[in-house]
Amino acid sequence: MAAVTLDQSFKEELQHVDQWFCYLSDAERTATIYTLLQHSTPVQTRFFMNILQQQKKRDSVMTLSEPGKRKKEERKAKKAHPLARPFSVSTSRE
């Protein structure tokens, strides 16, 4: 990784990819990540899993320190994206 971070052309390409990724919708981002994982080596997959676990821990700490803020953000996201609401199955027959 140290050698890659010193390569200026790689830094520029990575910045371009990062900017492109920011413009994608959540569904497009998910599909992109899924495709990348399909082409990843086991080492790359483990790296990605470790990063996700670290983020999960960080998010858990933030939730504990600011519980009201997290709930407010979730409600805001649901209002902005009605399809993101939880799916529920009704067991009653009408």
PDB file of C-alpha atoms in Angstrom:
ATOM      1  CA  MET A   1       0.000   0.000   0.000  1.00  0.00           C
ATOM      2  CA  ALA A   2       2.888   2.354   0.736  1.00  0.00           C
ATOM      3  CA  ALA A   3       4.138   2.102  -2.840  1.00  0.00           C
ATOM      4  CA  VAL A   4       0.671   2.800  -4.222  1.00  0.00           C
ATOM      5  CA  THR A   5       0.132   5.866  -2.055  1.00  0.00           C
ATOM      6  CA  LEU A   6       3.345   7.388  -3.449  1.00  0.00           C
ATOM      7  CA  ASP A   7       2.244   6.988  -7.073  1.00  0.00           C
ATOM      8  CA  GLN A   8       0.806  10.366  -8.118  1.00  0.00           C
ATOM      9  CA  SER A   9      -1.056   9.063 -11.165  1.00  0.00           C
ATOM     10  CA  PHE A  10      -2.758   6.416  -9.014  1.00  0.00           C
ATOM     11  CA  LYS A  11      -3.751   9.098  -6.494  1.00  0.00           C
ATOM     12  CA  GLU A  12      -5.348  11.107  -9.298  1.00  0.00           C
ATOM     13  CA  GLU A  13      -7.191   8.070 -10.665  1.00  0.00           C
ATOM     14  CA  LEU A  14      -8.410   7.152  -7.198  1.00  0.00           C
ATOM     15  CA  GLN A  15      -9.678  10.695  -6.645  1.00  0.00           C
ATOM     16  CA  HIS A  16     -11.543  10.505  -9.965  1.00  0.00           C
ATOM     17  CA  VAL A  17     -13.157   7.177  -8.981  1.00  0.00           C
ATOM     18  CA  ASP A  18     -14.087   8.617  -5.581  1.00  0.00           C
ATOM     19  CA  GLN A  19     -15.797  11.618  -7.180  1.00  0.00           C
ATOM     20  CA  TRP A  20     -17.647   9.353  -9.627  1.00  0.00           C
ATOM     21  CA  PHE A  21     -18.776   7.047  -6.812  1.00  0.00           C
ATOM     22  CA  CYS A  22     -20.215   9.999  -4.856  1.00  0.00           C
ATOM     23  CA  TYR A  23     -22.623  10.760  -7.700  1.00  0.00           C
ATOM     24  CA  LEU A  24     -24.120   7.263  -7.764  1.00  0.00           C
ATOM     25  CA  SER A  25     -27.407   6.380  -6.106  1.00  0.00           C
ATOM     26  CA  ASP A  26     -27.435   3.916  -3.215  1.00  0.00           C
ATOM     27  CA  ALA A  27     -28.569   1.126  -5.530  1.00  0.00           C
ATOM     28  CA  GLU A  28     -25.815   1.912  -8.027  1.00  0.00           C
ATOM     29  CA  ARG A  29     -23.216   2.017  -5.252  1.00  0.00           C
ATOM     30  CA  THR A  30     -24.408  -1.347  -3.936  1.00  0.00           C
ATOM     31  CA  ALA A  31     -24.213  -2.919  -7.399  1.00  0.00           C
ATOM     32  CA  THR A  32     -20.743  -1.456  -7.916  1.00  0.00           C
ATOM     33  CA  ILE A  33     -19.439  -2.793  -4.609  1.00  0.00           C
ATOM     34  CA  TYR A  34     -20.973  -6.191  -5.312  1.00  0.00           C
ATOM     35  CA  THR A  35     -19.267  -6.325  -8.717  1.00  0.00           C
ATOM     36  CA  LEU A  36     -15.921  -5.322  -7.209  1.00  0.00           C
ATOM     37  CA  LEU A  37     -16.213  -8.020  -4.576  1.00  0.00           C
ATOM     38  CA  GLN A  38     -16.903 -10.609  -7.268  1.00  0.00           C
ATOM     39  CA  HIS A  39     -13.519  -9.778  -8.809  1.00  0.00           C
ATOM     40  CA  SER A  40     -11.586  -9.465  -5.533  1.00  0.00           C
ATOM     41  CA  THR A  41      -8.979 -11.839  -4.216  1.00  0.00           C
ATOM     42  CA  PRO A  42      -9.507 -13.463  -0.806  1.00  0.00           C
ATOM     43  CA  VAL A  43      -6.991 -11.030   0.705  1.00  0.00           C
ATOM     44  CA  GLN A  44      -8.887  -8.051  -0.718  1.00  0.00           C
ATOM     45  CA  THR A  45     -12.181  -9.473   0.561  1.00  0.00           C
ATOM     46  CA  ARG A  46     -10.745  -9.875   4.070  1.00  0.00           C
ATOM     47  CA  PHE A  47      -9.422  -6.302   3.911  1.00  0.00           C
ATOM     48  CA  PHE A  48     -12.871  -5.035   2.968  1.00  0.00           C
ATOM     49  CA  MET A  49     -14.488  -7.068   5.757  1.00  0.00           C
ATOM     50  CA  ASN A  50     -12.052  -5.610   8.300  1.00  0.00           C
ATOM     51  CA  ILE A  51     -12.856  -2.075   7.153  1.00  0.00           C
ATOM     52  CA  LEU A  52     -16.596  -2.763   7.460  1.00  0.00           C
ATOM     53  CA  GLN A  53     -16.138  -4.172  10.974  1.00  0.00           C
ATOM     54  CA  GLN A  54     -14.180  -1.083  12.008  1.00  0.00           C
ATOM     55  CA  GLN A  55     -16.916   1.167  10.641  1.00  0.00           C
ATOM     56  CA  LYS A  56     -19.565  -0.863  12.447  1.00  0.00           C
ATOM     57  CA  LYS A  57     -17.703  -0.442  15.738  1.00  0.00           C
ATOM     58  CA  ARG A  58     -17.323   3.292  15.106  1.00  0.00           C
ATOM     59  CA  ASP A  59     -21.018   3.615  14.281  1.00  0.00           C
ATOM     60  CA  SER A  60     -21.902   1.703  17.463  1.00  0.00           C
ATOM     61  CA  VAL A  61     -19.811   4.102  19.533  1.00  0.00           C
ATOM     62  CA  MET A  62     -21.454   7.081  17.828  1.00  0.00           C
ATOM     63  CA  THR A  63     -24.903   5.601  18.452  1.00  0.00           C
ATOM     64  CA  LEU A  64     -24.130   5.220  22.136  1.00  0.00           C
ATOM     65  CA  SER A  65     -22.796   8.754  22.399  1.00  0.00           C
ATOM     66  CA  GLU A  66     -25.564  10.383  20.317  1.00  0.00           C
ATOM     67  CA  PRO A  67     -28.637   8.099  20.269  1.00  0.00           C
ATOM     68  CA  GLY A  68     -31.122  10.829  19.347  1.00  0.00           C
ATOM     69  CA  LYS A  69     -29.108  11.973  16.361  1.00  0.00           C
ATOM     70  CA  ARG A  70     -29.021   8.475  14.859  1.00  0.00           C
ATOM     71  CA  LYS A  71     -32.802   8.049  15.115  1.00  0.00           C
ATOM     72  CA  LYS A  72     -33.366  11.467  13.576  1.00  0.00           C
ATOM     73  CA  GLU A  73     -31.111  10.586  10.628  1.00  0.00           C
ATOM     74  CA  GLU A  74     -32.963   7.287  10.099  1.00  0.00           C
ATOM     75  CA  ARG A  75     -36.355   9.048  10.043  1.00  0.00           C
ATOM     76  CA  LYS A  76     -35.013  11.652   7.640  1.00  0.00           C
ATOM     77  CA  ALA A  77     -33.712   8.926   5.302  1.00  0.00           C
ATOM     78  CA  LYS A  78     -37.061   7.113   5.344  1.00  0.00           C
ATOM     79  CA  LYS A  79     -38.906  10.308   4.434  1.00  0.00           C
ATOM     80  CA  ALA A  80     -36.461  11.018   1.604  1.00  0.00           C
ATOM     81  CA  HIS A  81     -36.608   7.473   0.247  1.00  0.00           C
ATOM     82  CA  PRO A  82     -40.055   5.893   0.697  1.00  0.00           C
ATOM     83  CA  LEU A  83     -38.849   2.613  -0.854  1.00  0.00           C
ATOM     84  CA  ALA A  84     -36.237   2.327   1.900  1.00  0.00           C
ATOM     85  CA  ARG A  85     -38.910   1.684   4.518  1.00  0.00           C
ATOM     86  CA  PRO A  86     -38.796  -1.737   6.161  1.00  0.00           C
ATOM     87  CA  PHE A  87     -40.761  -4.435   4.373  1.00  0.00           C
ATOM     88  CA  SER A  88     -43.328  -6.233   6.478  1.00  0.00           C
ATOM     89  CA  VAL A  89     -45.360  -9.282   5.627  1.00  0.00           C
ATOM     90  CA  SER A  90     -48.943  -9.453   6.810  1.00  0.00           C
ATOM     91  CA  THR A  91     -49.991 -12.845   8.094  1.00  0.00           C
ATOM     92  CA  SER A  92     -53.687 -12.052   8.122  1.00  0.00           C
ATOM     93  CA  ARG A  93     -55.817 -12.944   5.118  1.00  0.00           C
ATOM     94  CA  GLU A  94     -58.292 -10.398   3.904  1.00  0.00           C
TER      95      GLU A  94
END
